[in-house]
Amino acid sequence: YSFTNPGAVQSFQMQLTGGQETAAQNFNASAVDNVSFGDTITTNVDLATDGGLIWLKVRDDTYNWHLVDTVRGAGKYISSNSTAAQATDSDRIKAFNTDGFLLGSDAQSANGSMIYYSFKKAAKFFDVVTYTGSSTADGGFNRIAHSLGTDVGMLMVKRLDATSDWEVFIRNSSGSYIGLNLNTSNMQQSTFSSGANTINSTNFSAWYIGENTDGASYVAYLFAHDTTSDSMIKTGSFTNDSSSQNVEINIGWQPQWLLLKGYSSGSGLGHWYLKDSTRPDKRLQPNRNVVEATSTAFQLTTNGFTPTTYYGGDLVYVAIRSAASTAVTWPNSVKFQGGTAPQTPAVGEVDTYTFTTRDGGTSYIGVQSGNN
């Protein structure tokens, strides 16, 4: 806030919302220009210790998306816009570091523009698991354990040893799975619900999701759905009709990463739609190898996002919380009652402060006038 040009006597209020430092430790969107082979990309996300995923794309050229994770290893990659089996290239991403990762000499685009999304394995946020299909394990259900410890918001599965479509399950999408590499509406499947033999907070059934060919190898990426006040990630759905255009979808906090998809037959949003706060006027499409394009169809807001374009039908979304700092440093000109500044708002909490000057802005008296 800029304390400038007040009158001789003036009083005003401001609201502060507690930020989420944990989000910065578990997720990072790095838009990098002029990439050079051998660069170290610093994200401050520790994938070397905790494990996770890098989902990357050349923004200014038609290279495929690449997904590289710590479970399969830095030399293995798959593409979200392709049915191709897992490929090996030990010189694309060379290594995972405690604060980022190291690019190799095959890093796709020297002097190009890249986007790197880093997801760390963390409870109530994200997990990566690999498994082998089996028609006999767990009585045929072949339950695969994961470590989210909360509801699954989105489950993405890809077979690694053969060509195949991706299958993506998202809450609120009528129990449907959607091809990550496809431009189609949903394909009906059994209900996405809690239960020992379906998808729950500790495991999912490979048989239930239809990715369970005997002896085949698979990777699964799990994104949490957390409704607590300090959540880092949420999923949801809404009907994109004329009445919802330019009306904010309130999720309770500001997102820094937003993935959307139309899932009903009436939706005009066939391609996947992805945007982040590093370039809020741009969009990418994970199911296509196209270059980054300008788009304001969905605007990120303080409390969620606003659809400004009418696509029609039903849409589903996955949102990751903004990594705003939780620390507040007040100007020296501000003196609080009692001589001590109030505590910073807790994560997700909104506090109100009142400031009064009687000398045209040389000094201020501050008070916390509203707590949560």
Short mmCIF file of N, CA, C and O in Angstrom, two decimals, residues 50-141:
data_model
loop_
_atom_site.label_atom_id
_atom_site.label_comp_id
_atom_site.label_asym_id
_atom_site.label_seq_id
_atom_site.Cartn_x
_atom_site.Cartn_y
_atom_site.Cartn_z
N ASP A 50 12.32 -34.53 -1.46
CA ASP A 50 10.93 -34.94 -1.25
C ASP A 50 10.28 -35.59 -2.46
O ASP A 50 9.24 -36.23 -2.34
N GLY A 51 10.86 -35.40 -3.64
CA GLY A 51 10.29 -35.98 -4.85
C GLY A 51 9.17 -35.14 -5.43
O GLY A 51 8.63 -34.24 -4.78
N GLY A 52 8.83 -35.42 -6.69
CA GLY A 52 7.75 -34.69 -7.32
C GLY A 52 7.81 -34.74 -8.82
O GLY A 52 8.40 -35.66 -9.41
N LEU A 53 7.24 -33.73 -9.47
CA LEU A 53 7.04 -33.70 -10.91
C LEU A 53 7.44 -32.35 -11.48
O LEU A 53 7.17 -31.31 -10.87
N ILE A 54 8.03 -32.37 -12.68
CA ILE A 54 8.22 -31.17 -13.49
C ILE A 54 7.41 -31.36 -14.76
O ILE A 54 7.60 -32.35 -15.49
N TRP A 55 6.51 -30.42 -15.03
CA TRP A 55 5.65 -30.45 -16.22
C TRP A 55 6.06 -29.22 -17.03
O TRP A 55 5.86 -28.09 -16.59
N LEU A 56 6.66 -29.43 -18.21
CA LEU A 56 7.30 -28.32 -18.91
C LEU A 56 6.87 -28.23 -20.37
O LEU A 56 6.43 -29.20 -20.97
N LYS A 57 7.02 -27.00 -20.92
CA LYS A 57 6.65 -26.75 -22.31
C LYS A 57 7.48 -25.59 -22.86
O LYS A 57 7.73 -24.60 -22.16
N VAL A 58 7.90 -25.70 -24.11
CA VAL A 58 8.45 -24.56 -24.83
C VAL A 58 7.29 -23.67 -25.21
O VAL A 58 6.37 -24.09 -25.91
N ARG A 59 7.31 -22.42 -24.77
CA ARG A 59 6.16 -21.54 -24.96
C ARG A 59 6.10 -20.93 -26.35
O ARG A 59 5.02 -20.55 -26.82
N ASP A 60 7.23 -20.81 -27.03
CA ASP A 60 7.26 -20.12 -28.32
C ASP A 60 7.55 -21.05 -29.49
O ASP A 60 7.96 -20.60 -30.56
N ASP A 61 7.34 -22.36 -29.30
CA ASP A 61 7.55 -23.31 -30.39
C ASP A 61 6.64 -24.52 -30.17
O ASP A 61 6.09 -24.70 -29.07
N THR A 62 6.48 -25.34 -31.20
CA THR A 62 5.53 -26.44 -31.15
C THR A 62 6.17 -27.75 -30.71
O THR A 62 5.94 -28.80 -31.31
N TYR A 63 7.00 -27.70 -29.68
CA TYR A 63 7.50 -28.91 -29.06
C TYR A 63 6.42 -29.50 -28.16
O TYR A 63 5.56 -28.79 -27.64
N ASN A 64 6.50 -30.82 -27.95
CA ASN A 64 5.56 -31.47 -27.05
C ASN A 64 5.78 -31.03 -25.60
O ASN A 64 6.86 -30.61 -25.22
N TRP A 65 4.72 -31.17 -24.81
CA TRP A 65 4.85 -31.08 -23.37
C TRP A 65 5.67 -32.27 -22.88
O TRP A 65 5.61 -33.36 -23.47
N HIS A 66 6.41 -32.08 -21.79
CA HIS A 66 7.14 -33.17 -21.16
C HIS A 66 6.81 -33.22 -19.68
O HIS A 66 6.74 -32.18 -19.01
N LEU A 67 6.62 -34.43 -19.17
CA LEU A 67 6.45 -34.66 -17.75
C LEU A 67 7.58 -35.56 -17.28
O LEU A 67 7.73 -36.69 -17.78
N VAL A 68 8.36 -35.05 -16.34
CA VAL A 68 9.51 -35.77 -15.79
C VAL A 68 9.34 -35.80 -14.28
O VAL A 68 9.15 -34.74 -13.66
N ASP A 69 9.40 -36.98 -13.67
CA ASP A 69 9.20 -37.06 -12.23
C ASP A 69 10.32 -37.83 -11.56
O ASP A 69 11.10 -38.54 -12.20
N THR A 70 10.40 -37.70 -10.26
CA THR A 70 11.49 -38.29 -9.49
C THR A 70 11.31 -39.79 -9.29
O THR A 70 12.28 -40.49 -9.01
N VAL A 71 10.10 -40.30 -9.42
CA VAL A 71 9.86 -41.73 -9.24
C VAL A 71 10.40 -42.52 -10.43
O VAL A 71 11.09 -43.53 -10.27
N ARG A 72 10.13 -42.04 -11.64
CA ARG A 72 10.64 -42.72 -12.84
C ARG A 72 12.09 -42.32 -13.10
O ARG A 72 12.81 -43.06 -13.76
N GLY A 73 12.50 -41.14 -12.64
CA GLY A 73 13.88 -40.69 -12.81
C GLY A 73 14.01 -39.59 -13.84
O GLY A 73 13.19 -39.45 -14.76
N ALA A 74 15.06 -38.79 -13.71
CA ALA A 74 15.26 -37.62 -14.57
C ALA A 74 15.40 -37.97 -16.05
O ALA A 74 15.14 -37.14 -16.91
N GLY A 75 15.80 -39.18 -16.37
CA GLY A 75 16.01 -39.55 -17.77
C GLY A 75 14.78 -40.06 -18.48
O GLY A 75 14.85 -40.43 -19.65
N LYS A 76 13.61 -40.08 -17.82
CA LYS A 76 12.38 -40.61 -18.41
C LYS A 76 11.35 -39.49 -18.57
O LYS A 76 11.18 -38.66 -17.68
N TYR A 77 10.65 -39.50 -19.72
CA TYR A 77 9.61 -38.48 -19.88
C TYR A 77 8.44 -39.04 -20.67
O TYR A 77 8.57 -39.99 -21.46
N ILE A 78 7.27 -38.44 -20.45
CA ILE A 78 6.07 -38.69 -21.23
C ILE A 78 5.48 -37.33 -21.59
O ILE A 78 5.87 -36.30 -21.03
N SER A 79 4.52 -37.30 -22.53
CA SER A 79 3.96 -36.04 -23.02
C SER A 79 2.46 -36.02 -22.79
O SER A 79 1.75 -36.98 -23.12
N SER A 80 1.96 -34.92 -22.24
CA SER A 80 0.53 -34.82 -21.96
C SER A 80 -0.30 -34.67 -23.22
O SER A 80 -1.51 -34.92 -23.19
N ASN A 81 0.32 -34.28 -24.33
CA ASN A 81 -0.41 -34.12 -25.59
C ASN A 81 -0.20 -35.30 -26.53
O ASN A 81 -0.51 -35.21 -27.72
N SER A 82 0.29 -36.42 -26.01
CA SER A 82 0.65 -37.55 -26.87
C SER A 82 0.24 -38.87 -26.23
O SER A 82 0.21 -39.00 -25.00
N THR A 83 -0.03 -39.85 -27.08
CA THR A 83 -0.31 -41.21 -26.61
C THR A 83 0.96 -42.04 -26.50
O THR A 83 0.91 -43.19 -26.07
N ALA A 84 2.10 -41.48 -26.87
CA ALA A 84 3.34 -42.25 -26.94
C ALA A 84 3.73 -42.84 -25.59
O ALA A 84 3.45 -42.29 -24.52
N ALA A 85 4.41 -43.99 -25.67
CA ALA A 85 4.93 -44.62 -24.46
C ALA A 85 6.07 -43.78 -23.88
O ALA A 85 6.56 -42.84 -24.52
N GLN A 86 6.49 -44.13 -22.69
CA GLN A 86 7.60 -43.45 -22.05
C GLN A 86 8.85 -43.50 -22.91
O GLN A 86 9.16 -44.52 -23.52
N ALA A 87 9.57 -42.38 -22.97
CA ALA A 87 10.81 -42.30 -23.73
C ALA A 87 11.96 -42.00 -22.77
O ALA A 87 11.75 -41.51 -21.65
N THR A 88 13.17 -42.29 -23.23
CA THR A 88 14.36 -42.09 -22.41
C THR A 88 15.27 -41.07 -23.05
O THR A 88 15.57 -41.14 -24.24
N ASP A 89 15.69 -40.10 -22.27
CA ASP A 89 16.70 -39.12 -22.69
C ASP A 89 17.34 -38.57 -21.42
O ASP A 89 16.75 -37.75 -20.73
N SER A 90 18.53 -39.05 -21.12
CA SER A 90 19.19 -38.67 -19.86
C SER A 90 19.77 -37.27 -19.90
O SER A 90 20.34 -36.81 -18.91
N ASP A 91 19.62 -36.56 -21.03
CA ASP A 91 20.23 -35.24 -21.14
C ASP A 91 19.21 -34.14 -21.40
O ASP A 91 19.52 -33.12 -22.01
N ARG A 92 17.98 -34.35 -20.96
CA ARG A 92 16.99 -33.27 -21.01
C ARG A 92 16.96 -32.58 -19.65
O ARG A 92 17.43 -31.47 -19.51
N ILE A 93 16.38 -33.26 -18.66
CA ILE A 93 16.57 -32.80 -17.28
C ILE A 93 17.61 -33.73 -16.67
O ILE A 93 17.40 -34.94 -16.55
N LYS A 94 18.73 -33.15 -16.29
CA LYS A 94 19.87 -33.95 -15.83
C LYS A 94 19.71 -34.40 -14.39
O LYS A 94 20.09 -35.52 -14.04
N ALA A 95 19.19 -33.52 -13.54
CA ALA A 95 19.15 -33.83 -12.12
C ALA A 95 18.13 -32.96 -11.41
O ALA A 95 17.85 -31.83 -11.83
N PHE A 96 17.57 -33.49 -10.33
CA PHE A 96 16.71 -32.74 -9.44
C PHE A 96 17.56 -32.21 -8.28
O PHE A 96 18.32 -32.95 -7.67
N ASN A 97 17.41 -30.91 -7.97
CA ASN A 97 18.18 -30.29 -6.91
C ASN A 97 17.27 -29.95 -5.72
O ASN A 97 16.04 -30.03 -5.81
N THR A 98 17.89 -29.56 -4.62
CA THR A 98 17.11 -29.17 -3.45
C THR A 98 16.40 -27.83 -3.65
O THR A 98 15.49 -27.50 -2.88
N ASP A 99 16.80 -27.06 -4.65
CA ASP A 99 16.14 -25.78 -4.92
C ASP A 99 15.75 -25.62 -6.39
O ASP A 99 15.55 -24.51 -6.87
N GLY A 100 15.64 -26.72 -7.12
CA GLY A 100 15.26 -26.65 -8.54
C GLY A 100 15.72 -27.87 -9.29
O GLY A 100 15.62 -29.00 -8.80
N PHE A 101 16.27 -27.65 -10.49
CA PHE A 101 16.73 -28.77 -11.30
C PHE A 101 17.73 -28.29 -12.33
O PHE A 101 17.85 -27.08 -12.62
N LEU A 102 18.46 -29.24 -12.91
CA LEU A 102 19.52 -28.95 -13.87
C LEU A 102 19.12 -29.41 -15.26
O LEU A 102 18.71 -30.57 -15.44
N LEU A 103 19.22 -28.52 -16.26
CA LEU A 103 18.91 -28.87 -17.64
C LEU A 103 20.13 -29.50 -18.31
O LEU A 103 21.27 -29.12 -18.05
N GLY A 104 19.86 -30.44 -19.23
CA GLY A 104 20.92 -31.04 -20.02
C GLY A 104 21.04 -30.40 -21.38
O GLY A 104 20.38 -29.40 -21.69
N SER A 105 21.85 -31.00 -22.23
CA SER A 105 22.11 -30.42 -23.56
C SER A 105 20.97 -30.68 -24.54
O SER A 105 20.95 -30.11 -25.62
N ASP A 106 20.00 -31.55 -24.16
CA ASP A 106 18.83 -31.80 -25.01
C ASP A 106 17.59 -31.12 -24.45
O ASP A 106 16.48 -31.61 -24.60
N ALA A 107 17.77 -29.97 -23.82
CA ALA A 107 16.67 -29.32 -23.10
C ALA A 107 15.69 -28.61 -24.02
O ALA A 107 15.04 -27.66 -23.65
N GLN A 108 15.64 -29.02 -25.26
CA GLN A 108 14.62 -28.65 -26.25
C GLN A 108 14.80 -27.30 -26.92
O GLN A 108 14.72 -27.21 -28.11
N SER A 109 15.06 -26.24 -26.21
CA SER A 109 14.94 -24.93 -26.85
C SER A 109 16.00 -23.96 -26.35
O SER A 109 15.75 -23.16 -25.45
N ALA A 110 17.17 -24.02 -26.92
CA ALA A 110 18.20 -23.04 -26.57
C ALA A 110 17.74 -21.65 -26.96
O ALA A 110 17.23 -21.42 -28.06
N ASN A 111 17.90 -20.71 -26.03
CA ASN A 111 17.50 -19.31 -26.23
C ASN A 111 16.01 -19.15 -26.46
O ASN A 111 15.56 -18.14 -26.99
N GLY A 112 15.24 -20.15 -26.07
CA GLY A 112 13.79 -20.08 -26.22
C GLY A 112 13.11 -19.68 -24.93
O GLY A 112 13.75 -19.39 -23.91
N SER A 113 11.78 -19.66 -24.96
CA SER A 113 10.98 -19.33 -23.79
C SER A 113 10.31 -20.59 -23.29
O SER A 113 9.64 -21.28 -24.05
N MET A 114 10.48 -20.87 -22.01
CA MET A 114 9.98 -22.11 -21.42
C MET A 114 9.05 -21.80 -20.26
O MET A 114 9.09 -20.73 -19.66
N ILE A 115 8.21 -22.79 -19.93
CA ILE A 115 7.46 -22.77 -18.68
C ILE A 115 7.74 -24.08 -17.97
O ILE A 115 7.72 -25.15 -18.59
N TYR A 116 8.06 -23.99 -16.69
CA TYR A 116 8.31 -25.17 -15.87
C TYR A 116 7.37 -25.11 -14.67
O TYR A 116 7.40 -24.15 -13.90
N TYR A 117 6.53 -26.14 -14.52
CA TYR A 117 5.69 -26.26 -13.34
C TYR A 117 6.28 -27.35 -12.46
O TYR A 117 6.41 -28.50 -12.88
N SER A 118 6.63 -26.99 -11.22
CA SER A 118 7.21 -27.94 -10.28
C SER A 118 6.19 -28.27 -9.19
O SER A 118 5.71 -27.36 -8.49
N PHE A 119 5.89 -29.55 -9.03
CA PHE A 119 4.96 -30.02 -8.01
C PHE A 119 5.72 -30.95 -7.06
O PHE A 119 6.24 -31.97 -7.48
N LYS A 120 5.78 -30.59 -5.78
CA LYS A 120 6.47 -31.43 -4.81
C LYS A 120 5.49 -32.42 -4.19
O LYS A 120 4.33 -32.09 -3.92
N LYS A 121 5.96 -33.63 -3.93
CA LYS A 121 5.15 -34.61 -3.22
C LYS A 121 4.93 -34.12 -1.79
O LYS A 121 5.88 -33.90 -1.04
N ALA A 122 3.68 -33.92 -1.43
CA ALA A 122 3.35 -33.41 -0.10
C ALA A 122 1.92 -33.80 0.25
O ALA A 122 1.05 -33.83 -0.62
N ALA A 123 1.70 -34.10 1.52
CA ALA A 123 0.36 -34.42 1.98
C ALA A 123 -0.59 -33.27 1.69
O ALA A 123 -0.21 -32.10 1.77
N LYS A 124 -1.80 -33.60 1.35
CA LYS A 124 -2.85 -32.63 1.03
C LYS A 124 -2.51 -31.76 -0.17
O LYS A 124 -3.09 -30.68 -0.34
N PHE A 125 -1.56 -32.22 -1.00
CA PHE A 125 -1.23 -31.45 -2.20
C PHE A 125 -1.02 -32.34 -3.41
O PHE A 125 -1.82 -32.30 -4.35
N PHE A 126 0.04 -33.17 -3.43
CA PHE A 126 0.41 -33.86 -4.66
C PHE A 126 1.18 -35.14 -4.35
O PHE A 126 1.91 -35.20 -3.35
N ASP A 127 1.02 -36.14 -5.21
CA ASP A 127 1.79 -37.38 -5.07
C ASP A 127 2.00 -38.00 -6.45
O ASP A 127 1.24 -37.75 -7.40
N VAL A 128 3.07 -38.79 -6.55
CA VAL A 128 3.40 -39.56 -7.76
C VAL A 128 3.59 -41.01 -7.36
O VAL A 128 4.32 -41.30 -6.40
N VAL A 129 2.93 -41.92 -8.06
CA VAL A 129 3.15 -43.35 -7.82
C VAL A 129 3.22 -44.07 -9.16
O VAL A 129 2.63 -43.64 -10.15
N THR A 130 3.98 -45.14 -9.20
CA THR A 130 3.99 -46.05 -10.35
C THR A 130 3.47 -47.40 -9.88
O THR A 130 3.57 -47.75 -8.69
N TYR A 131 2.92 -48.18 -10.81
CA TYR A 131 2.40 -49.50 -10.42
C TYR A 131 2.35 -50.41 -11.64
O TYR A 131 2.51 -49.97 -12.79
N THR A 132 2.13 -51.69 -11.37
CA THR A 132 2.01 -52.70 -12.41
C THR A 132 0.60 -53.25 -12.41
O THR A 132 0.03 -53.55 -11.35
N GLY A 133 0.01 -53.35 -13.58
CA GLY A 133 -1.35 -53.88 -13.69
C GLY A 133 -1.42 -55.33 -13.26
O GLY A 133 -0.51 -56.12 -13.52
N SER A 134 -2.52 -55.68 -12.57
CA SER A 134 -2.71 -57.06 -12.11
C SER A 134 -4.19 -57.35 -11.97
O SER A 134 -4.91 -56.61 -11.30
N SER A 135 -4.64 -58.44 -12.57
CA SER A 135 -6.04 -58.83 -12.49
C SER A 135 -6.32 -59.68 -11.26
O SER A 135 -7.48 -60.06 -11.02
N THR A 136 -5.30 -59.98 -10.45
CA THR A 136 -5.48 -60.82 -9.27
C THR A 136 -5.16 -60.11 -7.96
O THR A 136 -5.64 -60.53 -6.90
N ALA A 137 -4.35 -59.05 -7.98
CA ALA A 137 -3.97 -58.36 -6.74
C ALA A 137 -5.19 -57.79 -6.04
O ALA A 137 -6.10 -57.24 -6.68
N ASP A 138 -5.25 -57.95 -4.73
CA ASP A 138 -6.35 -57.44 -3.90
C ASP A 138 -7.70 -57.92 -4.42
O ASP A 138 -8.66 -57.14 -4.53
N GLY A 139 -7.75 -59.20 -4.74
CA GLY A 139 -9.00 -59.76 -5.23
C GLY A 139 -9.42 -59.22 -6.58
O GLY A 139 -10.60 -59.26 -6.93
N GLY A 140 -8.44 -58.71 -7.34
CA GLY A 140 -8.71 -58.15 -8.66
C GLY A 140 -8.85 -56.65 -8.68
O GLY A 140 -8.82 -56.04 -9.76
N PHE A 141 -9.00 -56.03 -7.50
CA PHE A 141 -9.15 -54.57 -7.46
C PHE A 141 -7.82 -53.86 -7.65
O PHE A 141 -7.79 -52.72 -8.10
#
